[in-house]
Coordinates of C-alpha atoms in Angstrom, one line a residue:
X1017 CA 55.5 -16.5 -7.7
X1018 CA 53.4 -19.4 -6.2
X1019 CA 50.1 -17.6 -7.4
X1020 CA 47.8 -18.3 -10.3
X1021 CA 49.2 -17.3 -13.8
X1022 CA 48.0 -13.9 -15.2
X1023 CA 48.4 -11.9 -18.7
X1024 CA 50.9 -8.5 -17.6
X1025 CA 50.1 -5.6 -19.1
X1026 CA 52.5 -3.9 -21.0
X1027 CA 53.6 0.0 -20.2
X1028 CA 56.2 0.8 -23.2
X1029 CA 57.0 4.8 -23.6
X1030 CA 58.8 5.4 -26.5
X1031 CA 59.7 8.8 -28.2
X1032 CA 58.6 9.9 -31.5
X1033 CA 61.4 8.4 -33.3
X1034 CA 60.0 5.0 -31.7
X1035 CA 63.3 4.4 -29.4
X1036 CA 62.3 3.1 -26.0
X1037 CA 62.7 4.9 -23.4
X1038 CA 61.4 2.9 -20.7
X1039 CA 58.9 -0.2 -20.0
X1040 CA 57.1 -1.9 -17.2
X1041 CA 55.2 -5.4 -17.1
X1042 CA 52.2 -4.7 -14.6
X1043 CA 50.1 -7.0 -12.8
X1044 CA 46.3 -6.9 -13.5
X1045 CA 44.6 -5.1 -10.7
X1046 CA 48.1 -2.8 -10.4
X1047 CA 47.8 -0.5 -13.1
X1048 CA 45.6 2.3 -11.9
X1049 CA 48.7 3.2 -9.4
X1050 CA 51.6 1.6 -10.8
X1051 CA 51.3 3.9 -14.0
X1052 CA 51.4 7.1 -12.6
X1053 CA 54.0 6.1 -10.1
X1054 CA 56.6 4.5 -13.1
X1055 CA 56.2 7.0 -15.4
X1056 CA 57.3 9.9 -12.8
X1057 CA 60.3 7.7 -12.4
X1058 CA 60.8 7.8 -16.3
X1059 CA 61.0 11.1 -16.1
X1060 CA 63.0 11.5 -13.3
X1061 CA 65.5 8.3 -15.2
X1062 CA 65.6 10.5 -18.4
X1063 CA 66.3 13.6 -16.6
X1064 CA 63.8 15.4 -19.4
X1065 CA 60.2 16.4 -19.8
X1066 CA 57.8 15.7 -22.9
X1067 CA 56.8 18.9 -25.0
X1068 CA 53.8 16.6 -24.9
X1069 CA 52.5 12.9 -24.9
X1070 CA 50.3 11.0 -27.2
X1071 CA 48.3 8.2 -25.6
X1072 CA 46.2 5.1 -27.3
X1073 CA 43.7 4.1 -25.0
X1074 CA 41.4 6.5 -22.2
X1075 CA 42.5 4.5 -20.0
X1076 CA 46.1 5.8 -20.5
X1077 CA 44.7 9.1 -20.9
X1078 CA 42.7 9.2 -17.6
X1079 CA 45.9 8.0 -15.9
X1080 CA 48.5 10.2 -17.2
X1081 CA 46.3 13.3 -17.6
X1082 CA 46.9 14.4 -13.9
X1083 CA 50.4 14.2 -14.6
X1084 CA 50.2 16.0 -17.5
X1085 CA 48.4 19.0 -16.3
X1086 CA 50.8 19.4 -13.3
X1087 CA 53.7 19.5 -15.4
X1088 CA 52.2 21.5 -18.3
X1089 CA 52.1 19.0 -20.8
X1090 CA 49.8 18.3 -23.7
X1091 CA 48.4 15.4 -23.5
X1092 CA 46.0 14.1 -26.5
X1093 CA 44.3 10.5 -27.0
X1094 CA 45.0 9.6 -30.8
X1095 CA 43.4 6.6 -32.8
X1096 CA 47.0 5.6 -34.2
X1097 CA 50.8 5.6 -32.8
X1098 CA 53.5 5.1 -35.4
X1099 CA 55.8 4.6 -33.1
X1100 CA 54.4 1.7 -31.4
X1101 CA 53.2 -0.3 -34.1
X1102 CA 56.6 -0.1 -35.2
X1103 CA 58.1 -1.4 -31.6
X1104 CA 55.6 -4.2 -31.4
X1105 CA 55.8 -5.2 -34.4
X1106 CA 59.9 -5.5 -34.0
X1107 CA 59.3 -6.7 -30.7
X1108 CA 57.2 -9.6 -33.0
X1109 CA 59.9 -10.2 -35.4
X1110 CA 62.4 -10.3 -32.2
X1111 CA 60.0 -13.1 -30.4
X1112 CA 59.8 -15.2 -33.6
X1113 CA 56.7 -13.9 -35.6
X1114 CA 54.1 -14.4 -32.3
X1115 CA 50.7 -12.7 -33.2
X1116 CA 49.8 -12.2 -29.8
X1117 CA 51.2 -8.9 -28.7
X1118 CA 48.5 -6.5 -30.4

């Protein structure tokens, strides 16, 4: 885009099974609002609501949680998530064994 190069971050949701449901690429400096905003559009995509959402990080927590509450859904930081380990490491596999996407 003409502008200096820059690690995105990634925004995968996935279900409990581990299928993906949806995923973003986000610019640094753009995930505080683009978060909120793409995972509302998930939702509205999927035509469905969560019984409840598992996050990894408090970052992820302190950005979903509004969204959470206003909806009624759990929402609970956990130290592990099946379910993406599994997709990154596939997503490894799929890009030819790179180590850099944990």
């Amino acid at each position: 885009e003409g502008t200096r190069p820059y690690f995105p971050y990634g925004f995968p949701v996935l279900n409990s099974a581990g299928i993906l449901l949806g995923m973003e690429l986000l610019k640094p400096g753009e995930v505080e609002s683009a978060v909120p905003h793409t995972f509302m559009n998930l939702l509205e995509n999927v035509k469905c609501l969560p019984q409840s959402l598992l996050v990894g990080s408090e970052q992820a927590l302190a950005l979903l949680e509004p969204i959470a509450r206003q909806l009624n859904v759990p929402i609970q930081r956990v130290e592990s998530l099946p379910a993406l380990e599994g997709f990154l490491q596939g997503m490894e596999e799929f890009l030819g064994g790179s180590k850099t996407l944990h």
